[in-house]
PDB file of C-alpha atoms in Angstrom:
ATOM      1  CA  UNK F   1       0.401 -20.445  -3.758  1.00 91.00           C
ATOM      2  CA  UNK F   2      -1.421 -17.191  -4.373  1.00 94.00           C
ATOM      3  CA  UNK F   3      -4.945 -16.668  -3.169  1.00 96.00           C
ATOM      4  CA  UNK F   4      -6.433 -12.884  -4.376  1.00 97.00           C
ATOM      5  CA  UNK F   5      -8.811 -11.047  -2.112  1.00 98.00           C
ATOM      6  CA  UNK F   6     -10.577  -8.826  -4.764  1.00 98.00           C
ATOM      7  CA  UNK F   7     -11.289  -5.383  -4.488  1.00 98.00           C
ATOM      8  CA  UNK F   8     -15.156  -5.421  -4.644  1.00 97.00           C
ATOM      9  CA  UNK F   9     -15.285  -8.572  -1.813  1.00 98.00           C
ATOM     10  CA  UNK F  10     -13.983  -5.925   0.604  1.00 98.00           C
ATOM     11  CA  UNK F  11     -15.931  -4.896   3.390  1.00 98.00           C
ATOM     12  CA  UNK F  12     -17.409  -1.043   3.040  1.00 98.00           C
ATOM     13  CA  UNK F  13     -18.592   1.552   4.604  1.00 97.00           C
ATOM     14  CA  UNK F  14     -19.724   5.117   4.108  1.00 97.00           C
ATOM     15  CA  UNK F  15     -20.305   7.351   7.072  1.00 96.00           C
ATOM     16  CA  UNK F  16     -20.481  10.699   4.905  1.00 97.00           C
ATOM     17  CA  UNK F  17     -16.820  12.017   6.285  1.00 97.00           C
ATOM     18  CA  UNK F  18     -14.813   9.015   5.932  1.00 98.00           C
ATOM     19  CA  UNK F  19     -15.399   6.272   3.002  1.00 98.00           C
ATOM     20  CA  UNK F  20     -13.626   2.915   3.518  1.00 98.00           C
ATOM     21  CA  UNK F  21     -12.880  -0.349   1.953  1.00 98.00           C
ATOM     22  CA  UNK F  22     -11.694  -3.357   4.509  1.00 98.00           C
ATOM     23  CA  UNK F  23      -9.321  -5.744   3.450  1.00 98.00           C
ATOM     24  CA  UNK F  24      -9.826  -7.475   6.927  1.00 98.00           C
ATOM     25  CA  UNK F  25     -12.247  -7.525   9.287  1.00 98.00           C
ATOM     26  CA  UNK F  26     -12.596  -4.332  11.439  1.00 97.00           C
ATOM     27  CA  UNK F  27     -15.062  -2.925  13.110  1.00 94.00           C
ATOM     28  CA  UNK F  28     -18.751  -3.548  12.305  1.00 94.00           C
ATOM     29  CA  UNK F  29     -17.122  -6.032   8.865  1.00 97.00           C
ATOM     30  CA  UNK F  30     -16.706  -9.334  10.504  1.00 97.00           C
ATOM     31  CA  UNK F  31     -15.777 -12.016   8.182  1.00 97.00           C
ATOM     32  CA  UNK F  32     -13.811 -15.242   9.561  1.00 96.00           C
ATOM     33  CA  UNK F  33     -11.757 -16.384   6.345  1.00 95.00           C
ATOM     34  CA  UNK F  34     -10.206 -12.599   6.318  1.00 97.00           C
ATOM     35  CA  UNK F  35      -9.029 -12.220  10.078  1.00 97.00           C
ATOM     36  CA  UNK F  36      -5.524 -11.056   9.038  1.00 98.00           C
ATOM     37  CA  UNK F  37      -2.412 -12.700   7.574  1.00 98.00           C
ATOM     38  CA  UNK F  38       0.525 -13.624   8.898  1.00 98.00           C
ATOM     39  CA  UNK F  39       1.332 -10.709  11.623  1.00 98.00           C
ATOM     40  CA  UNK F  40      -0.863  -7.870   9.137  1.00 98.00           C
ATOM     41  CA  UNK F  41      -4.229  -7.561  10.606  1.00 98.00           C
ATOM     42  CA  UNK F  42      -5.745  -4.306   9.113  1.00 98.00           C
ATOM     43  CA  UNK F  43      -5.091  -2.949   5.514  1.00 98.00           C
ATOM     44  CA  UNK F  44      -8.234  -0.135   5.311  1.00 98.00           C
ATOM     45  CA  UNK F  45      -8.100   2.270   1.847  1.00 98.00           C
ATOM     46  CA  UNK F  46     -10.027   5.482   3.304  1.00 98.00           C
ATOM     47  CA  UNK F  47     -11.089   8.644   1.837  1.00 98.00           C
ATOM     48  CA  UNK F  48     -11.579  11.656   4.373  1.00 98.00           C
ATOM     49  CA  UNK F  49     -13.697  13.875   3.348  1.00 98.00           C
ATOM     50  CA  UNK F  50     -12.058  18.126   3.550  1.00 97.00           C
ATOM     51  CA  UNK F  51     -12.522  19.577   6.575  1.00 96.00           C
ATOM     52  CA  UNK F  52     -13.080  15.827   8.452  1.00 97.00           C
ATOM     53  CA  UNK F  53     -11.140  13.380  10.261  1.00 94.00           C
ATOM     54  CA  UNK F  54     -10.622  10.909  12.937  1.00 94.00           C
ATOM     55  CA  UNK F  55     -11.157  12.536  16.250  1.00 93.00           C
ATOM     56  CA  UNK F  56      -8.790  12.180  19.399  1.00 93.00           C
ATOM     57  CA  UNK F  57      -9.267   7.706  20.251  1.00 94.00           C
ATOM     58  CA  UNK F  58      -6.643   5.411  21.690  1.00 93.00           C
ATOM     59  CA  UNK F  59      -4.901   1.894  20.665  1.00 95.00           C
ATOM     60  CA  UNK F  60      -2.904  -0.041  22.496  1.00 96.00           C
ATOM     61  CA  UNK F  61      -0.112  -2.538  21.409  1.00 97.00           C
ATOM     62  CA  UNK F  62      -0.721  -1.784  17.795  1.00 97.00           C
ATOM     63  CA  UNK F  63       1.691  -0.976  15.180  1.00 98.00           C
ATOM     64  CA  UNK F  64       0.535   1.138  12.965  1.00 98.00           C
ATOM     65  CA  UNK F  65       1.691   2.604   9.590  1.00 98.00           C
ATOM     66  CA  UNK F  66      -0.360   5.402   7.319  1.00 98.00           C
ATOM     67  CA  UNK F  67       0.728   5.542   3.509  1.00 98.00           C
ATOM     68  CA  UNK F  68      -1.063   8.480   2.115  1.00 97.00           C
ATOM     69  CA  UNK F  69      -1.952   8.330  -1.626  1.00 97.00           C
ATOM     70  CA  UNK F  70      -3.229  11.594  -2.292  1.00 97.00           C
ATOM     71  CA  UNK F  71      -3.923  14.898   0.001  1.00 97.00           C
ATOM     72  CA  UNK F  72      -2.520  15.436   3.306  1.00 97.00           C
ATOM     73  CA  UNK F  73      -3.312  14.061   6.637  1.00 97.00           C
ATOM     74  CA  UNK F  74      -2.434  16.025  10.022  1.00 96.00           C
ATOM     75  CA  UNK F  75      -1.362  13.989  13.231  1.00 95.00           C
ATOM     76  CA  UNK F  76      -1.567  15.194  16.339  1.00 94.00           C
ATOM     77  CA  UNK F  77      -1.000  12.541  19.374  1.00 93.00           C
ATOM     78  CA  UNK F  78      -0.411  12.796  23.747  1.00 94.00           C
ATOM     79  CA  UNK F  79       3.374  12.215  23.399  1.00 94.00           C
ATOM     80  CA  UNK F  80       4.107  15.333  22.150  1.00 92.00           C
ATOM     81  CA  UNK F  81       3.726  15.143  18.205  1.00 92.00           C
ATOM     82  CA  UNK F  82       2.055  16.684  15.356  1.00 92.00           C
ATOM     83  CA  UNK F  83       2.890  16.548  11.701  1.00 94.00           C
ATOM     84  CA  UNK F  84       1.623  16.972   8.386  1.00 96.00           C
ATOM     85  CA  UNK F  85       1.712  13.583   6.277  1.00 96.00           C
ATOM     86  CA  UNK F  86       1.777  13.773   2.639  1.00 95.00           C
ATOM     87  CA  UNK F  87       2.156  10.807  -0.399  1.00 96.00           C
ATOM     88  CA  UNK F  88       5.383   9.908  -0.064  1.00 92.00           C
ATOM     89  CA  UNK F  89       5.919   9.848   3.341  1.00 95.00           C
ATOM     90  CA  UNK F  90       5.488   7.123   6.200  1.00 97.00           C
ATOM     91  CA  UNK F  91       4.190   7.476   9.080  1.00 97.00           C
ATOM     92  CA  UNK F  92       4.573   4.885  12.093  1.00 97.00           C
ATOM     93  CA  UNK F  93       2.603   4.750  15.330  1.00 96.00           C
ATOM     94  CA  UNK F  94       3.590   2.126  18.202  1.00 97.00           C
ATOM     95  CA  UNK F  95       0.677   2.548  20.535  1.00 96.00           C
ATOM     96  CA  UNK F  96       2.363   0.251  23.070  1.00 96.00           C
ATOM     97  CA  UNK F  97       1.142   0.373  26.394  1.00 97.00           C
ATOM     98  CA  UNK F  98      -1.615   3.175  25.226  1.00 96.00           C
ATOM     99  CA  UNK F  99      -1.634   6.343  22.467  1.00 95.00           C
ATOM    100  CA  UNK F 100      -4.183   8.909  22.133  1.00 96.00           C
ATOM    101  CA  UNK F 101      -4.259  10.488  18.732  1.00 94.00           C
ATOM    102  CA  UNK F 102      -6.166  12.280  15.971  1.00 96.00           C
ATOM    103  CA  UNK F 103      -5.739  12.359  12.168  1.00 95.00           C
ATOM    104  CA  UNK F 104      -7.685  15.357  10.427  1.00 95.00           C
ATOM    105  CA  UNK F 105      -8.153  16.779   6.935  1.00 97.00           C
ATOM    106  CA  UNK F 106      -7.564  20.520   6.889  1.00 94.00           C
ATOM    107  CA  UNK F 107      -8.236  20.632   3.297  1.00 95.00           C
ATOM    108  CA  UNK F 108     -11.677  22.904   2.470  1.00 95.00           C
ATOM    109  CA  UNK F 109     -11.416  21.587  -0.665  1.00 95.00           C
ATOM    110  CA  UNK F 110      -9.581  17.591  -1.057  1.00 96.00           C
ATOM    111  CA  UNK F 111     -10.028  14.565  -0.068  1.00 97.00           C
ATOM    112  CA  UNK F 112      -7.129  12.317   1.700  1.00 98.00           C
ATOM    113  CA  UNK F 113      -6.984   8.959  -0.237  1.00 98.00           C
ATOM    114  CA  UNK F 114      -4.489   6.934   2.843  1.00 98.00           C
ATOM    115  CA  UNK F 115      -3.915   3.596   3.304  1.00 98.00           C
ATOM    116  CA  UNK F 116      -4.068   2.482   7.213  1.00 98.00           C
ATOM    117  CA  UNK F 117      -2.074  -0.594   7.858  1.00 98.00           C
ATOM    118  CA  UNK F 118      -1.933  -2.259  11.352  1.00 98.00           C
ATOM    119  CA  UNK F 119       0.627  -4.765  12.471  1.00 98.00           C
ATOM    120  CA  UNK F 120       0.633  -7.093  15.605  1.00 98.00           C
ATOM    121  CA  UNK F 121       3.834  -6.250  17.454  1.00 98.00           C
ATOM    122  CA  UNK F 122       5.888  -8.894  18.760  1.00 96.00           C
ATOM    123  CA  UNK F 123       6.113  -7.423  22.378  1.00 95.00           C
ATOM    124  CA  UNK F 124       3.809  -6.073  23.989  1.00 95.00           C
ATOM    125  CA  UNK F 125       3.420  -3.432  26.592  1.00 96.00           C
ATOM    126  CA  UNK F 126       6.292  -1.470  24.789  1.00 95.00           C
ATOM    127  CA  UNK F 127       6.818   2.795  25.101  1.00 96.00           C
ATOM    128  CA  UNK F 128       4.323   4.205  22.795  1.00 97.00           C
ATOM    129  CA  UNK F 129       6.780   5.817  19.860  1.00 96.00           C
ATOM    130  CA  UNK F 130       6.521   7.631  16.764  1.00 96.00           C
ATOM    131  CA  UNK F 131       8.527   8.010  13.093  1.00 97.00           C
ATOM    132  CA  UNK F 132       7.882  10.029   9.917  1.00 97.00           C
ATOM    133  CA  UNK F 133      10.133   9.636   6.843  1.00 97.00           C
ATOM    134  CA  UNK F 134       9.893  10.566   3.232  1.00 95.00           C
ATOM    135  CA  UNK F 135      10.768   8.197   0.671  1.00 95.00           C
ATOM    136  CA  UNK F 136      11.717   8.916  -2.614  1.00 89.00           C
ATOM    137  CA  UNK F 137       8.768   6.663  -4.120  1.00 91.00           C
ATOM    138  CA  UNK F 138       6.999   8.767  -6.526  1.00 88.00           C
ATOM    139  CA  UNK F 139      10.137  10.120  -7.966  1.00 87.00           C
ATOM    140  CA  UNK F 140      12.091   6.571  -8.348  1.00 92.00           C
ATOM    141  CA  UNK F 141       9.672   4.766 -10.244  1.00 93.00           C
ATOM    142  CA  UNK F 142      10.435   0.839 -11.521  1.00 94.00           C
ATOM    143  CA  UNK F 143      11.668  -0.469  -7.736  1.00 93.00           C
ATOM    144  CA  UNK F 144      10.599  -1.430  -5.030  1.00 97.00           C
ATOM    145  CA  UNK F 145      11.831   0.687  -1.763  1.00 97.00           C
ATOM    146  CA  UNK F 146      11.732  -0.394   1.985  1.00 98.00           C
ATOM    147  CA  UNK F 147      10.050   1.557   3.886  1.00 98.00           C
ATOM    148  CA  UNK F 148       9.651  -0.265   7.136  1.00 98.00           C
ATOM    149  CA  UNK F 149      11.427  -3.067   9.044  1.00 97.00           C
ATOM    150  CA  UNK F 150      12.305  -4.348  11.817  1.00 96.00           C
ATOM    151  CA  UNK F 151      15.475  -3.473  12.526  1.00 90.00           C
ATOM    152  CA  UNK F 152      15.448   0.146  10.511  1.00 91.00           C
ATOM    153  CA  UNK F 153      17.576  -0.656   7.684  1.00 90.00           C
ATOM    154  CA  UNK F 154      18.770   1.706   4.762  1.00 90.00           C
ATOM    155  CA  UNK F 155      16.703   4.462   7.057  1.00 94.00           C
ATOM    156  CA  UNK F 156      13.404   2.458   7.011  1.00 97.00           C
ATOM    157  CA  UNK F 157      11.035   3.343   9.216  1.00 98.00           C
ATOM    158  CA  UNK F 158      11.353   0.557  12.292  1.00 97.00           C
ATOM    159  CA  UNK F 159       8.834  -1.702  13.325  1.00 97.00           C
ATOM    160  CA  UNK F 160       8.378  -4.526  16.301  1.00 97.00           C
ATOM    161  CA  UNK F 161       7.729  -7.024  14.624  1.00 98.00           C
ATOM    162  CA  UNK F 162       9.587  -9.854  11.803  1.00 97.00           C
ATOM    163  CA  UNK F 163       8.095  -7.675   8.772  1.00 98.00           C
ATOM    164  CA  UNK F 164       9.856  -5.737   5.692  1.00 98.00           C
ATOM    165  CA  UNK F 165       7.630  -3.697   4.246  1.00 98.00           C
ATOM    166  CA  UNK F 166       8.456  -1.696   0.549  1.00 98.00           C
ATOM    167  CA  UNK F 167       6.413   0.514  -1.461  1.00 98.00           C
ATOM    168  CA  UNK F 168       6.888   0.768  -4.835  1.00 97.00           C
ATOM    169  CA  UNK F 169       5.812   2.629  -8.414  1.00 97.00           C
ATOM    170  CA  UNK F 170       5.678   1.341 -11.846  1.00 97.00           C
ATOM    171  CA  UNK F 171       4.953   2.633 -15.044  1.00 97.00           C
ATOM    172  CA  UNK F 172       2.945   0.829 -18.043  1.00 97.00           C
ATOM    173  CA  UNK F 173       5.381  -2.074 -18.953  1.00 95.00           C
ATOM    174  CA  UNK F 174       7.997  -1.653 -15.713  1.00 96.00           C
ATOM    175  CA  UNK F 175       8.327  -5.345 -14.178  1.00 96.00           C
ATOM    176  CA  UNK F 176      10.097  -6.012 -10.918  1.00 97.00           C
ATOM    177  CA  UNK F 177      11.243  -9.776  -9.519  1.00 97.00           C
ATOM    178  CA  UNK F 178      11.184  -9.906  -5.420  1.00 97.00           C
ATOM    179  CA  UNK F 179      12.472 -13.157  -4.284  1.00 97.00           C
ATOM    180  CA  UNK F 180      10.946 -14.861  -0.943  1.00 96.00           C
ATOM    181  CA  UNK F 181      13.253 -16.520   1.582  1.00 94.00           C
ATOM    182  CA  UNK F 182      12.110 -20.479   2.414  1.00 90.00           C
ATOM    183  CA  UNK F 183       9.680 -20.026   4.611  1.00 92.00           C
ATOM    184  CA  UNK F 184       8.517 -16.680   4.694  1.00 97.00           C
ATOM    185  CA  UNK F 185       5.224 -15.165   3.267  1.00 98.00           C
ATOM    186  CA  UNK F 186       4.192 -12.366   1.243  1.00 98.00           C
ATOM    187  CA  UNK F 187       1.085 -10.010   1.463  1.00 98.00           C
ATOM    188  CA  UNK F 188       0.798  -7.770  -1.817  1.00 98.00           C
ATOM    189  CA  UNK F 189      -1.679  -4.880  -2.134  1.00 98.00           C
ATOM    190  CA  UNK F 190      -2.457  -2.635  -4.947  1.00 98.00           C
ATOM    191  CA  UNK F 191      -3.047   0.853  -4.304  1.00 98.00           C
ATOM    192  CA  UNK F 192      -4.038   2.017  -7.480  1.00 97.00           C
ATOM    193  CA  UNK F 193      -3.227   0.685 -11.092  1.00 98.00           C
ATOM    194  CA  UNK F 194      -3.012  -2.889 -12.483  1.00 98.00           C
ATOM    195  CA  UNK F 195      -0.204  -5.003 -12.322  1.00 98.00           C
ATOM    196  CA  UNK F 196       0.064  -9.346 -12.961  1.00 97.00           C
ATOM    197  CA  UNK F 197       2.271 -10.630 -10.176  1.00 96.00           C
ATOM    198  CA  UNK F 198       3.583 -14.380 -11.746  1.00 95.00           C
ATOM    199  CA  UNK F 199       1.133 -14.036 -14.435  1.00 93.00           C
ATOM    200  CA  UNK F 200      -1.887 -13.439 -12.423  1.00 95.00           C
ATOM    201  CA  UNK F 201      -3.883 -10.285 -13.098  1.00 97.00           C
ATOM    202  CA  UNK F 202      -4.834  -7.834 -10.254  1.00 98.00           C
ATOM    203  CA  UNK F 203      -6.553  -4.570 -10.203  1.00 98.00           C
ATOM    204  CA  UNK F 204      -6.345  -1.484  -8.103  1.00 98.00           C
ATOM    205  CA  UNK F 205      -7.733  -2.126  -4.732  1.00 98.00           C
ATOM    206  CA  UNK F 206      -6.841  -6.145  -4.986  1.00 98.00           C
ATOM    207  CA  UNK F 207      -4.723  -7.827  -2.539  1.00 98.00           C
ATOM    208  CA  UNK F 208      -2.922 -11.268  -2.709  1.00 98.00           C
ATOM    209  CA  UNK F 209      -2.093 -13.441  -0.162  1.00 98.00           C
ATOM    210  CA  UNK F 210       1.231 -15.076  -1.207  1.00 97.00           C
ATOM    211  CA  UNK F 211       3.126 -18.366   0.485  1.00 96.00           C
ATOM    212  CA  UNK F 212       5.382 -21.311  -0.687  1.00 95.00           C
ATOM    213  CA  UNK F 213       6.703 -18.610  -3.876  1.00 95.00           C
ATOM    214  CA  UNK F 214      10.710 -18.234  -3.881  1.00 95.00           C
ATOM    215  CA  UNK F 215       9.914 -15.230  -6.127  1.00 96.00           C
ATOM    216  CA  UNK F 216       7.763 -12.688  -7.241  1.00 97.00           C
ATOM    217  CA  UNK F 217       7.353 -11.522 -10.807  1.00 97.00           C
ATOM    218  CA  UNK F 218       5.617  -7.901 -10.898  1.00 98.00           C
ATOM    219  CA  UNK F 219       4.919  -6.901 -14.536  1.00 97.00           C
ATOM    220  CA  UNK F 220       2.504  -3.292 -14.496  1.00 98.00           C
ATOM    221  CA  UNK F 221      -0.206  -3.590 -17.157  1.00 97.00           C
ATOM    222  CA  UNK F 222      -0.967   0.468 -16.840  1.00 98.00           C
ATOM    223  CA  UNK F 223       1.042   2.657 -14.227  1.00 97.00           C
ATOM    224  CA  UNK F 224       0.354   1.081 -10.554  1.00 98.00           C
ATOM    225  CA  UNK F 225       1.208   1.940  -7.184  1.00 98.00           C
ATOM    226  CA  UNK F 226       1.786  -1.239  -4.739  1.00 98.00           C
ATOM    227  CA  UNK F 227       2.951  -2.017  -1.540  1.00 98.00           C
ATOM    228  CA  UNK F 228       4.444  -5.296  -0.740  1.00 98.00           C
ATOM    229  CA  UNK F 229       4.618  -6.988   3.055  1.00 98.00           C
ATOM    230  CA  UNK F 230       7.690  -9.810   3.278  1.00 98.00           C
ATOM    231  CA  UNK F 231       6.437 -11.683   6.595  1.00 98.00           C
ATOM    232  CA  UNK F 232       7.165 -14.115   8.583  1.00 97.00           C
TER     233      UNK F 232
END
């Protein structure tokens, strides 16, 4: 069963600095049917604006992963880190039993197209923590590459909770198969491109809620960037 949450039936809005499209409810977008799936309860596509960014807030017993598409992002945070996160790189924040952070565009010049993914941990109350890698994406086009799990596999970033999460890149005419244990449930979102997963078309910004599939056929129509949550 596959059930597409189109691009344009995303929530929006602009606030001059930041732009951004909600795949599920947040914040002032309420709407019931899209609450989250599975354990993913926020996919938001934002563009910051140069020179603009989130200012210093908190989260608690949150995971949360940025996936920058274009630009840079710099994270700062109260447990002692600051980095500069760029496309191709990962970035995971448990906010556990409370984070303080800030994300900022330094840029005078470009925009930061990120996606900013939140994930319902399976314990709660945990040491807030923090992980960076870089992932050779971009540069290994035609597969799909884990970039978070649970358990930190094959130098994945590591999340708490039951998730595997891979981001992938394919050319006009690459096609992919991902095969679904019983069980299990698949969130796919398209960052940028178009791609038909098992025939069915999506566009760049679409998402597709995926369950009772033992595989997953992804066939690029024009070169696409994707990322693809295997959940429980």
């Amino acid at each position: 069963m596959i059930k597409i949450r189109k691009s344009a039936d995303r929530g929006h809005a602009n606030h001059g600095w930041l732009d951004t499209y909600h795949t599920f409810s947040f914040a002032n977008y309420y709407d019931p049917d899209y609450m989250g799936f599975r354990s993913l309860r926020v996919i938001n596509e934002d563009w910051v604006q140069p020179g603009q960014g989130f200012g210093t807030h908190g989260h608690r017993d949150m995971e949360i992963i940025t996936y920058v598409l274009d630009g840079a992002l710099e994270h700062k945070d109260n447990i002692g880190n600051g980095s500069i996160i760029q496309p191709g790189e990962v970035q995971r924040m448990s906010a556990g039993t409370g984070i303080l952070h800030s994300e900022f565009n330094q840029s005078p010049q470009e925009a930061v197209h990120l996606l900013q993914i939140w994930i319902l941990p399976d314990t709660s109350g945990l040491q807030p923590s923090y992980e960076q890698k870089n992932f050779p994406v971009q540069k290994d086009p035609g597969t799909l590459h884990l970039v978070a799990t649970k358990d930190g596999k094959n130098g994945a970033v590591t999340v708490h909770q039951d998730i595997a999460l891979y981001a992938g890149v394919l050319h006009s005419g690459d096609s992919t198969t991902y095969h679904i244990n019983p069980q299990r449930h698949a969130w796919l979102q398209v960052a940028r491109g178009g791609i038909q997963v098992n025939g069915t078309s999506l566009d760049t910004g679409d998402g597709v809620a995926i369950s009772e599939e033992s595989s997953l056929h992804l066939k690029a129509v024009e070169d696409a960037e994707l990322l693809l949550f295997d959940l429980a």
